[in-house]
Short mmCIF file of C-alpha atoms in Angstrom, two decimals:
data_model
loop_
_atom_site.label_atom_id
_atom_site.label_comp_id
_atom_site.label_asym_id
_atom_site.label_seq_id
_atom_site.Cartn_x
_atom_site.Cartn_y
_atom_site.Cartn_z
CA UNK A 17 10.92 24.47 -5.63
CA UNK A 18 7.91 22.33 -4.59
CA UNK A 19 7.96 21.17 -0.99
CA UNK A 20 6.52 17.68 -0.44
CA UNK A 21 4.57 17.34 2.78
CA UNK A 22 4.41 14.12 4.78
CA UNK A 23 1.83 11.60 3.65
CA UNK A 24 -1.29 11.12 5.80
CA UNK A 25 -0.96 8.59 8.61
CA UNK A 26 -3.85 6.24 7.82
CA UNK A 27 -2.31 2.83 7.08
CA UNK A 28 -5.39 0.57 7.03
CA UNK A 29 -8.77 0.84 5.36
CA UNK A 30 -10.50 1.19 8.71
CA UNK A 31 -8.22 4.11 9.67
CA UNK A 32 -8.83 5.69 6.28
CA UNK A 33 -12.61 5.49 6.80
CA UNK A 34 -12.23 7.21 10.15
CA UNK A 35 -10.31 10.08 8.53
CA UNK A 36 -11.78 12.93 6.49
CA UNK A 37 -10.72 11.44 3.13
CA UNK A 38 -13.40 11.24 0.43
CA UNK A 39 -13.12 9.16 -2.75
CA UNK A 40 -13.28 11.28 -5.93
CA UNK A 41 -12.70 10.79 -9.63
CA UNK A 42 -9.50 12.32 -11.02
CA UNK A 43 -11.43 14.95 -12.97
CA UNK A 44 -13.50 15.91 -9.92
CA UNK A 45 -10.32 16.10 -7.87
CA UNK A 46 -8.72 18.44 -10.43
CA UNK A 47 -11.86 20.58 -10.67
CA UNK A 48 -12.05 21.01 -6.89
CA UNK A 49 -8.39 21.98 -6.56
CA UNK A 50 -8.62 24.31 -9.56
CA UNK A 51 -11.64 26.12 -8.10
CA UNK A 52 -9.90 26.41 -4.72
CA UNK A 53 -6.78 27.92 -6.33
CA UNK A 54 -8.89 30.23 -8.50
CA UNK A 55 -10.80 31.48 -5.43
CA UNK A 56 -7.62 32.12 -3.44
CA UNK A 57 -5.86 33.92 -6.28
CA UNK A 58 -3.02 31.38 -6.27
CA UNK A 59 -0.96 31.35 -9.51
CA UNK A 60 -2.43 28.66 -11.74
CA UNK A 61 0.45 28.15 -14.18
CA UNK A 62 3.58 29.75 -12.71
CA UNK A 63 6.39 30.19 -15.22
CA UNK A 64 4.14 30.04 -18.30
CA UNK A 65 4.65 33.33 -20.16
CA UNK A 66 2.55 34.90 -22.91
CA UNK A 67 -0.49 32.62 -22.59
CA UNK A 68 -2.46 34.63 -20.02
CA UNK A 69 -5.14 35.80 -22.48
CA UNK A 70 -5.12 32.91 -24.94
CA UNK A 71 -4.06 29.39 -23.91
CA UNK A 72 -4.63 29.47 -20.14
CA UNK A 73 -8.32 30.48 -20.34
CA UNK A 74 -8.93 27.50 -22.66
CA UNK A 75 -7.23 25.12 -20.20
CA UNK A 76 -9.22 26.57 -17.31
CA UNK A 77 -12.52 25.89 -19.08
CA UNK A 78 -11.42 22.38 -20.06
CA UNK A 79 -10.59 21.60 -16.42
CA UNK A 80 -13.97 22.88 -15.26
CA UNK A 81 -15.71 20.93 -18.05
CA UNK A 82 -13.90 17.71 -17.11
CA UNK A 83 -12.50 17.27 -20.61
CA UNK A 84 -9.59 15.26 -21.92
CA UNK A 85 -7.41 17.71 -23.86
CA UNK A 86 -5.37 17.97 -27.04
CA UNK A 87 -2.62 20.60 -27.11
CA UNK A 88 -2.24 21.65 -30.74
CA UNK A 89 0.82 23.68 -31.68
CA UNK A 90 4.24 23.73 -33.27
CA UNK A 91 7.39 22.55 -31.55
CA UNK A 92 8.75 24.52 -28.62
CA UNK A 93 5.43 26.04 -27.51
CA UNK A 94 5.49 24.56 -23.97
CA UNK A 95 2.89 21.85 -24.72
CA UNK A 96 4.67 19.13 -22.75
CA UNK A 97 5.55 21.53 -19.96
CA UNK A 98 1.91 22.54 -19.50
CA UNK A 99 0.73 18.92 -19.59
CA UNK A 100 3.18 17.99 -16.83
CA UNK A 101 2.13 21.06 -14.86
CA UNK A 102 -1.48 19.85 -14.69
CA UNK A 103 -0.45 17.53 -11.85
CA UNK A 104 -0.54 20.63 -9.60
CA UNK A 105 -4.35 20.31 -9.67
CA UNK A 106 -4.26 16.79 -8.24
CA UNK A 107 -4.49 16.16 -4.50
CA UNK A 108 -0.99 15.96 -3.07
CA UNK A 109 -1.60 12.43 -1.73
CA UNK A 110 -4.22 9.80 -2.54
CA UNK A 111 -4.55 6.43 -0.81
CA UNK A 112 -4.42 3.08 -2.56
CA UNK A 113 -4.63 -0.55 -1.49
CA UNK A 114 -1.12 -1.75 -0.71
CA UNK A 115 -1.11 -5.33 -1.97
CA UNK A 116 1.46 -6.96 -4.32
CA UNK A 117 -1.14 -8.84 -6.38
CA UNK A 118 -3.06 -5.75 -7.47
CA UNK A 119 -2.14 -4.53 -10.98
CA UNK A 120 -3.16 -0.88 -10.44
CA UNK A 121 -3.33 1.76 -7.70
CA UNK A 122 -6.77 0.75 -6.48
CA UNK A 123 -9.14 3.28 -4.90
CA UNK A 124 -9.79 1.65 -1.48
CA UNK A 125 -13.50 2.47 -1.77
CA UNK A 126 -13.90 1.70 -5.48
CA UNK A 127 -11.59 -1.13 -6.61
CA UNK A 128 -11.81 -1.92 -10.33
CA UNK A 129 -9.85 -5.18 -10.71
CA UNK A 130 -11.22 -8.60 -9.86
CA UNK A 131 -8.42 -9.11 -7.32
CA UNK A 132 -9.10 -5.74 -5.71
CA UNK A 133 -12.84 -6.36 -5.41
CA UNK A 134 -12.20 -9.82 -3.97
CA UNK A 135 -9.76 -8.45 -1.40
CA UNK A 136 -12.16 -5.75 -0.20
CA UNK A 137 -15.03 -8.24 -0.05
CA UNK A 138 -13.24 -11.02 1.84
CA UNK A 139 -10.81 -9.13 4.11
CA UNK A 140 -11.67 -7.10 7.23
CA UNK A 141 -11.07 -3.36 6.79
CA UNK A 142 -8.52 -3.25 9.61
CA UNK A 143 -6.41 -5.84 7.75
CA UNK A 144 -6.35 -4.10 4.37
CA UNK A 145 -3.13 -2.16 4.13
CA UNK A 146 -3.19 1.38 2.73
CA UNK A 147 -0.28 3.28 1.13
CA UNK A 148 -0.17 6.81 -0.30
CA UNK A 149 0.56 7.92 -3.88
CA UNK A 150 2.09 11.37 -4.42
CA UNK A 151 0.82 13.53 -7.27
CA UNK A 152 4.32 13.78 -8.79
CA UNK A 153 4.10 10.04 -9.56
CA UNK A 154 0.58 10.16 -10.97
CA UNK A 155 1.69 11.37 -14.40
CA UNK A 156 3.10 9.35 -17.30
CA UNK A 157 3.70 10.24 -20.92
CA UNK A 158 4.67 8.45 -24.06
CA UNK A 159 6.03 9.53 -27.44
CA UNK A 160 3.91 8.10 -30.28
CA UNK A 161 6.56 6.90 -32.78
CA UNK A 162 7.32 3.25 -32.06
CA UNK A 163 4.55 2.87 -29.47
CA UNK A 164 2.79 -0.49 -29.63
CA UNK A 165 -0.59 -1.61 -28.35
CA UNK A 166 1.04 -3.63 -25.60
CA UNK A 167 3.01 -0.60 -24.39
CA UNK A 168 0.06 1.54 -23.44
CA UNK A 169 -2.95 -0.83 -23.39
CA UNK A 170 -1.57 -4.27 -22.52
CA UNK A 171 -0.98 -7.83 -23.69
CA UNK A 172 -1.55 -11.41 -22.61
CA UNK A 173 1.44 -12.48 -20.50
CA UNK A 174 2.86 -15.85 -21.70
CA UNK A 175 4.65 -16.36 -18.36
CA UNK A 176 1.33 -16.25 -16.52
CA UNK A 177 -0.20 -18.76 -18.94
CA UNK A 178 2.77 -21.07 -18.34
CA UNK A 179 2.10 -20.76 -14.62
CA UNK A 180 -1.38 -22.20 -15.10
CA UNK A 181 -3.49 -19.04 -15.30
CA UNK A 182 -6.46 -19.33 -17.66
CA UNK A 183 -6.29 -17.19 -20.80
CA UNK A 184 -9.86 -16.04 -20.22
CA UNK A 185 -9.13 -14.44 -16.86
CA UNK A 186 -7.97 -10.98 -15.98
CA UNK A 187 -4.94 -12.40 -14.17
CA UNK A 188 -3.47 -13.55 -17.53
CA UNK A 189 -3.00 -10.00 -18.70
CA UNK A 190 -0.04 -7.67 -18.46
CA UNK A 191 -1.27 -4.09 -18.39
CA UNK A 192 0.26 -1.19 -20.27
CA UNK A 193 0.80 2.40 -19.17
CA UNK A 194 -2.81 3.57 -19.37
CA UNK A 195 -4.36 0.96 -17.04
CA UNK A 196 -1.39 1.39 -14.70
CA UNK A 197 -2.05 5.13 -14.58
CA UNK A 198 -5.56 4.50 -13.22
CA UNK A 199 -6.33 7.52 -10.98
CA UNK A 200 -3.67 9.63 -12.69
CA UNK A 201 -2.86 11.56 -15.86
CA UNK A 202 -1.59 9.99 -19.08
CA UNK A 203 -0.16 12.07 -21.95
CA UNK A 204 0.48 10.94 -25.51
CA UNK A 205 2.87 13.17 -27.45
CA UNK A 206 2.69 13.51 -31.26
CA UNK A 207 -0.70 11.82 -31.56
CA UNK A 208 -0.80 11.70 -35.42
CA UNK A 209 2.26 9.41 -35.43
CA UNK A 210 0.40 6.77 -33.42
CA UNK A 211 -0.43 3.47 -35.11
CA UNK A 212 -4.10 3.10 -36.18
CA UNK A 213 -4.59 0.03 -33.96
CA UNK A 214 -3.43 1.94 -30.89
CA UNK A 215 -5.66 4.88 -31.85
CA UNK A 216 -8.63 2.50 -31.85
CA UNK A 217 -7.62 1.32 -28.37
CA UNK A 218 -7.49 4.93 -27.18
CA UNK A 219 -10.84 5.69 -28.76
CA UNK A 220 -12.37 2.80 -26.83
CA UNK A 221 -10.86 4.04 -23.56
CA UNK A 222 -12.10 7.59 -24.15
CA UNK A 223 -15.56 6.34 -25.08
CA UNK A 224 -16.19 3.50 -22.61
CA UNK A 225 -13.26 3.81 -20.18
CA UNK A 226 -12.65 0.08 -20.54
CA UNK A 227 -9.83 -1.97 -22.07
CA UNK A 228 -9.96 -4.77 -24.63
CA UNK A 229 -6.88 -6.94 -25.07
CA UNK A 230 -6.78 -9.70 -27.72
CA UNK A 231 -10.57 -9.75 -27.87
CA UNK A 232 -10.93 -10.19 -24.12
CA UNK A 233 -13.05 -7.30 -22.80
CA UNK A 234 -11.95 -6.08 -19.40
CA UNK A 235 -14.73 -4.01 -17.92
CA UNK A 236 -12.38 -1.77 -16.01
CA UNK A 237 -13.91 1.52 -15.00
CA UNK A 238 -10.58 3.25 -15.65
CA UNK A 239 -10.37 6.66 -14.03
CA UNK A 240 -7.82 8.98 -15.61
CA UNK A 241 -7.30 12.18 -17.55
CA UNK A 242 -5.87 11.66 -21.03
CA UNK A 243 -3.88 14.42 -22.71
CA UNK A 244 -2.53 14.61 -26.26
CA UNK A 245 -0.16 16.86 -28.16
CA UNK A 246 0.13 17.32 -31.91
CA UNK A 247 1.49 19.58 -34.62
CA UNK A 248 -1.28 21.27 -36.65
CA UNK A 249 0.27 20.33 -40.00
CA UNK A 250 0.06 16.61 -39.20
CA UNK A 251 -3.07 16.59 -37.02
CA UNK A 252 -5.14 18.25 -39.74
CA UNK A 253 -3.81 15.98 -42.48
CA UNK A 254 -6.46 13.54 -43.64
CA UNK A 255 -6.03 10.01 -42.36
CA UNK A 256 -3.42 10.74 -39.69
CA UNK A 257 -5.91 10.62 -36.79
CA UNK A 258 -9.05 8.49 -36.99
CA UNK A 259 -12.24 10.62 -36.92
CA UNK A 260 -13.73 8.69 -33.99
CA UNK A 261 -10.74 9.56 -31.80
CA UNK A 262 -10.86 13.24 -32.80
CA UNK A 263 -14.55 13.28 -31.92
CA UNK A 264 -13.93 11.97 -28.39
CA UNK A 265 -11.30 14.54 -27.38
CA UNK A 266 -13.13 17.06 -25.22
CA UNK A 267 -11.11 20.26 -25.79
CA UNK A 268 -8.44 21.38 -28.25
CA UNK A 269 -6.07 23.96 -26.78
CA UNK A 270 -4.22 25.99 -29.43
CA UNK A 271 -0.72 27.06 -28.39
CA UNK A 272 1.45 29.68 -30.09
CA UNK A 273 4.83 31.38 -29.98
CA UNK A 274 5.29 34.56 -27.89
CA UNK A 275 3.46 37.43 -29.56
CA UNK A 276 6.00 39.99 -28.30
CA UNK A 277 9.79 39.91 -28.14
CA UNK A 278 9.78 40.91 -24.45
CA UNK A 279 7.78 37.77 -23.65
CA UNK A 280 10.45 35.65 -25.32
CA UNK A 281 13.13 37.47 -23.32
CA UNK A 282 11.21 36.82 -20.11
CA UNK A 283 11.15 33.11 -20.97
CA UNK A 284 14.91 33.22 -21.65
CA UNK A 285 15.68 34.90 -18.34
CA UNK A 286 13.44 32.44 -16.52
CA UNK A 287 15.03 29.38 -18.11
CA UNK A 288 18.63 30.52 -17.67
CA UNK A 289 18.09 31.30 -13.98
CA UNK A 290 21.29 30.97 -11.97
CA UNK A 291 23.44 30.01 -14.96
CA UNK A 292 24.80 33.56 -15.12
CA UNK A 293 26.29 33.29 -11.62
CA UNK A 294 29.25 31.27 -10.43
CA UNK A 295 33.01 31.81 -10.16
CA UNK A 296 33.00 33.56 -13.52
CA UNK A 297 29.68 35.45 -13.64
CA UNK A 298 28.22 36.74 -16.89
CA UNK A 299 26.41 40.07 -17.23
CA UNK A 300 24.18 40.28 -20.29
CA UNK A 301 23.30 43.72 -21.74
CA UNK A 302 19.62 43.94 -22.58
CA UNK A 303 20.33 44.54 -26.26
CA UNK A 304 22.01 41.12 -26.41
CA UNK A 305 18.84 39.51 -25.03
CA UNK A 306 16.91 41.41 -27.69
CA UNK A 307 19.18 40.25 -30.50
CA UNK A 308 19.07 36.58 -29.46
CA UNK A 309 15.27 36.63 -29.30
CA UNK A 310 15.00 38.66 -32.51
CA UNK A 311 17.09 36.02 -34.31
CA UNK A 312 14.36 33.52 -33.42
CA UNK A 313 11.61 35.95 -34.47
CA UNK A 314 13.29 36.54 -37.82
CA UNK A 315 13.66 32.79 -38.33
CA UNK A 316 9.92 32.43 -37.72
CA UNK A 317 9.26 34.95 -40.49
CA UNK A 318 11.94 33.88 -42.93
CA UNK A 319 10.80 32.68 -46.34
CA UNK A 320 13.80 30.38 -46.37
CA UNK A 321 12.58 28.37 -43.36
CA UNK A 322 9.68 25.90 -43.34
CA UNK A 323 7.16 27.66 -41.11
CA UNK A 324 4.94 24.57 -40.88
CA UNK A 325 7.69 22.98 -38.81
CA UNK A 326 8.13 26.07 -36.64
CA UNK A 327 11.12 27.45 -34.75
CA UNK A 328 11.18 26.28 -31.16
CA UNK A 329 11.72 28.44 -28.08
CA UNK A 330 14.59 26.02 -27.44
CA UNK A 331 16.31 27.64 -30.43
CA UNK A 332 16.60 30.91 -28.47
CA UNK A 333 17.68 29.14 -25.31
CA UNK A 334 20.38 27.05 -27.01
CA UNK A 335 21.79 30.13 -28.75
CA UNK A 336 21.71 32.15 -25.53
CA UNK A 337 23.57 29.44 -23.62
CA UNK A 338 26.21 29.37 -26.37
CA UNK A 339 26.54 33.15 -26.09
CA UNK A 340 27.02 32.86 -22.32
CA UNK A 341 29.59 30.08 -22.76
CA UNK A 342 31.63 32.12 -25.23
CA UNK A 343 31.63 35.15 -22.93
CA UNK A 344 32.54 33.03 -19.92
CA UNK A 345 35.45 31.44 -21.78
CA UNK A 346 36.78 34.91 -22.56
CA UNK A 347 36.30 35.89 -18.92
CA UNK A 348 38.33 32.91 -17.74
CA UNK A 349 41.18 33.54 -20.21
CA UNK A 350 41.46 37.28 -19.55
CA UNK A 351 40.34 37.37 -15.94
CA UNK A 352 37.29 39.52 -16.73
CA UNK A 353 34.59 39.53 -14.05
CA UNK A 354 31.86 39.78 -15.02
CA UNK A 355 32.21 38.54 -18.58
CA UNK A 356 29.89 40.30 -21.01
CA UNK A 357 28.57 38.76 -24.27
CA UNK A 358 29.30 40.63 -27.52
CA UNK A 359 28.12 40.49 -31.11
CA UNK A 360 31.29 38.57 -32.03
CA UNK A 361 30.14 35.77 -29.70
CA UNK A 362 27.25 35.17 -32.11
CA UNK A 363 29.84 33.65 -34.44
CA UNK A 364 29.59 30.49 -32.32
CA UNK A 365 25.85 29.91 -32.55
CA UNK A 366 26.20 27.72 -35.64
CA UNK A 367 26.77 24.81 -33.26
CA UNK A 368 23.54 25.49 -31.37
CA UNK A 369 21.45 26.51 -34.40
CA UNK A 370 22.25 24.19 -37.27
CA UNK A 371 19.88 21.24 -37.32
CA UNK A 372 17.14 23.13 -35.50
CA UNK A 373 15.97 24.96 -38.62
CA UNK A 374 14.12 23.10 -41.35
CA UNK A 375 14.69 24.86 -44.66
CA UNK A 376 11.93 25.50 -47.15
CA UNK A 377 13.40 23.73 -50.16
CA UNK A 378 11.25 25.77 -52.53
CA UNK A 379 12.30 29.12 -51.03
CA UNK A 380 15.98 28.74 -50.26
CA UNK A 381 17.20 28.70 -53.90
CA UNK A 382 20.02 26.34 -52.96
CA UNK A 383 21.10 28.39 -49.93
CA UNK A 384 22.76 26.32 -47.22
CA UNK A 385 21.46 26.31 -43.65
CA UNK A 386 24.53 28.28 -42.58
CA UNK A 387 23.82 30.96 -45.19
CA UNK A 388 20.20 31.18 -44.09
CA UNK A 389 21.31 31.56 -40.46
CA UNK A 390 23.77 34.33 -41.42
CA UNK A 391 20.96 36.21 -43.18
CA UNK A 392 18.65 35.79 -40.17
CA UNK A 393 21.30 37.01 -37.70
CA UNK A 394 22.12 40.05 -39.87
CA UNK A 395 18.45 40.96 -40.13
CA UNK A 396 17.99 40.62 -36.36
CA UNK A 397 20.93 42.93 -35.62
CA UNK A 398 19.59 45.51 -38.08
CA UNK A 399 16.08 45.43 -36.58
CA UNK A 400 17.27 45.86 -32.99
CA UNK A 401 19.88 48.50 -33.91
CA UNK A 402 17.34 50.64 -35.76
CA UNK A 403 15.25 50.75 -32.60
CA UNK A 404 18.26 52.08 -30.69
CA UNK A 405 19.08 54.56 -33.44
CA UNK A 406 15.66 56.12 -32.94
CA UNK A 407 16.18 56.28 -29.18
CA UNK A 408 19.85 57.30 -28.94
CA UNK A 409 20.77 58.73 -32.35
CA UNK A 410 23.66 56.28 -32.72
CA UNK A 411 24.00 56.77 -36.46
CA UNK A 412 25.77 60.08 -35.68
CA UNK A 413 28.86 58.05 -34.79
CA UNK A 414 29.33 57.12 -38.44
CA UNK A 415 29.28 60.77 -39.45
CA UNK A 416 31.86 61.81 -36.86
CA UNK A 417 34.49 59.32 -37.99
CA UNK A 418 34.96 59.93 -41.65
CA UNK A 419 38.68 60.31 -41.08
CA UNK A 420 39.48 56.63 -41.55
CA UNK A 421 39.32 55.09 -38.07
CA UNK A 422 39.74 51.32 -38.04
CA UNK A 423 38.45 49.20 -35.12
CA UNK A 424 39.25 45.51 -34.70
CA UNK A 425 36.86 43.26 -32.75
CA UNK A 426 36.75 39.56 -31.94
CA UNK A 427 35.32 37.14 -29.40
CA UNK A 428 38.75 36.39 -27.87
CA UNK A 429 40.05 39.96 -27.68
CA UNK A 430 40.26 41.34 -24.13
CA UNK A 431 37.93 44.21 -23.30
CA UNK A 432 40.95 46.42 -22.55
CA UNK A 433 41.78 46.24 -26.29
CA UNK A 434 38.61 48.17 -27.06
CA UNK A 435 39.27 50.76 -24.37
CA UNK A 436 42.78 51.43 -25.69
CA UNK A 437 41.66 51.61 -29.31
CA UNK A 438 38.87 54.07 -28.60
CA UNK A 439 40.80 56.28 -26.22
CA UNK A 440 41.79 58.48 -29.16
CA UNK A 441 38.17 59.27 -29.95
CA UNK A 442 36.27 59.23 -26.65
CA UNK A 443 33.65 61.97 -27.26
CA UNK A 444 32.07 60.18 -30.20
CA UNK A 445 31.50 56.97 -28.28
CA UNK A 446 29.68 58.54 -25.36
CA UNK A 447 26.40 57.95 -27.19
CA UNK A 448 27.22 54.26 -27.61
CA UNK A 449 27.72 53.87 -23.88
CA UNK A 450 24.29 55.28 -23.19
CA UNK A 451 22.99 51.82 -24.16
CA UNK A 452 24.22 50.34 -20.88
CA UNK A 453 25.53 52.99 -18.52
CA UNK A 454 28.70 51.47 -17.11
CA UNK A 455 32.38 52.20 -16.65
CA UNK A 456 33.15 48.49 -16.96
CA UNK A 457 35.43 47.83 -19.95
CA UNK A 458 33.62 44.56 -20.80
CA UNK A 459 30.22 46.25 -20.93
CA UNK A 460 31.61 49.10 -23.01
CA UNK A 461 33.25 46.62 -25.40
CA UNK A 462 29.89 44.92 -25.90
CA UNK A 463 28.27 48.29 -26.64
CA UNK A 464 31.00 49.13 -29.16
CA UNK A 465 30.49 45.86 -31.06
CA UNK A 466 26.74 46.36 -31.11
CA UNK A 467 27.05 49.85 -32.59
CA UNK A 468 29.64 48.74 -35.15
CA UNK A 469 27.57 45.73 -36.25
CA UNK A 470 24.48 47.92 -36.40
CA UNK A 471 26.17 50.58 -38.52
CA UNK A 472 27.46 47.86 -40.84
CA UNK A 473 23.94 46.41 -41.15
CA UNK A 474 22.78 49.88 -42.26
CA UNK A 475 25.68 50.08 -44.74
CA UNK A 476 27.17 53.10 -42.95
CA UNK A 477 30.63 51.50 -42.50
CA UNK A 478 32.59 48.69 -44.16
CA UNK A 479 33.79 45.42 -42.67
CA UNK A 480 36.51 42.84 -43.36
CA UNK A 481 37.05 39.50 -41.64
CA UNK A 482 40.17 37.38 -41.28
CA UNK A 483 41.21 34.56 -38.93
CA UNK A 484 38.15 35.05 -36.73
CA UNK A 485 38.76 38.76 -36.21
CA UNK A 486 36.59 41.46 -37.74
CA UNK A 487 37.72 44.96 -38.74
CA UNK A 488 35.22 47.77 -39.13
CA UNK A 489 36.39 50.80 -41.04
CA UNK A 490 34.89 54.30 -41.03
#
């Protein structure tokens, strides 16, 4: 958790000039703080996993180069999170002129508006009030669809004209988000969906750092960092982004999904945090983490899913939270502490998965989204189980029980049910419990379901399903 320190005490321009504060541009401010953090070995992007050798070096160079940046990647690749995190390279507090008539957070030493320049010229320094702006408030973002020119650039304000202000003066204008974020960071998400007129306005700001509203040129020396995000399939499509705007973006940072399953699991564990604690805690066997993340990996490889759209990291997180919820519900009903997720809990992830996958209409051959999800889940279980077979030799269990043992499983069955059912054949299941060494019935029940589902995926045993309960037969 970030701790906010008290703002500096200077409250007038004269006091500010007596302090050690030095006026800097936003990009210089970010460069200086970045270099300081790099020198001290301070974590630059805490919580960002899997980008250490790819994305982060590109961002570092862009910061040092003083570039505006475009984050190019599919959905759920932490683009927005990284953009918001760039505020950590701003000074914690910056001063601005505290006056109600000023439209922006004016640099006390370099005002850009006519009103700000007039105030600094005509008012003694000890009478110009100073307030402080925290870095957490110096960031704004906008989603492109539906965004109008007036929203982010500005518009002539009819109310001010009615009040007698001349249309040819700066005071007649109502500024949008970008001018109001002077001395901050502005981010535009989904750039290719932005109207051409607004793109032209952005191009002008990137090129000249000024604003033109209704043909009235405002020679504002706007000081800000502009960030963009986009999906490659739309950004690279001809005509979606005007060439002049593309040419003015300093650096393109390519994001990607985790290259290894363990990185995805680390992200899961980081995002879930304290959600596993509480009055009814949940203990998650590592193989369940692996299966949830492997479901996402298989979806990203599936020929039935449109890979141009991508499969977000939020897909894993939503499914994992559903898994936890199902286990916790069972824990509450049966008094099991901790509750432990099982394979049968995956039967509830339709609610958290459907709608997040975009099917490839050419590859599905009329398969429904639910059928595609079933195929992806089955493949994920098989992949993870085969890894455990190599490590623990679990396929031996199928050979031992050729005498016709039948085991019933289900998400609402108490863990004691499994213990009683398997008491007749304990030696065979010792290998299964090597997965997560524990005497806890709930953990052992989860191991049993994993082995059964894995053996079924390898066609070593048969399975029947009725009324939400599954029977595996050897």
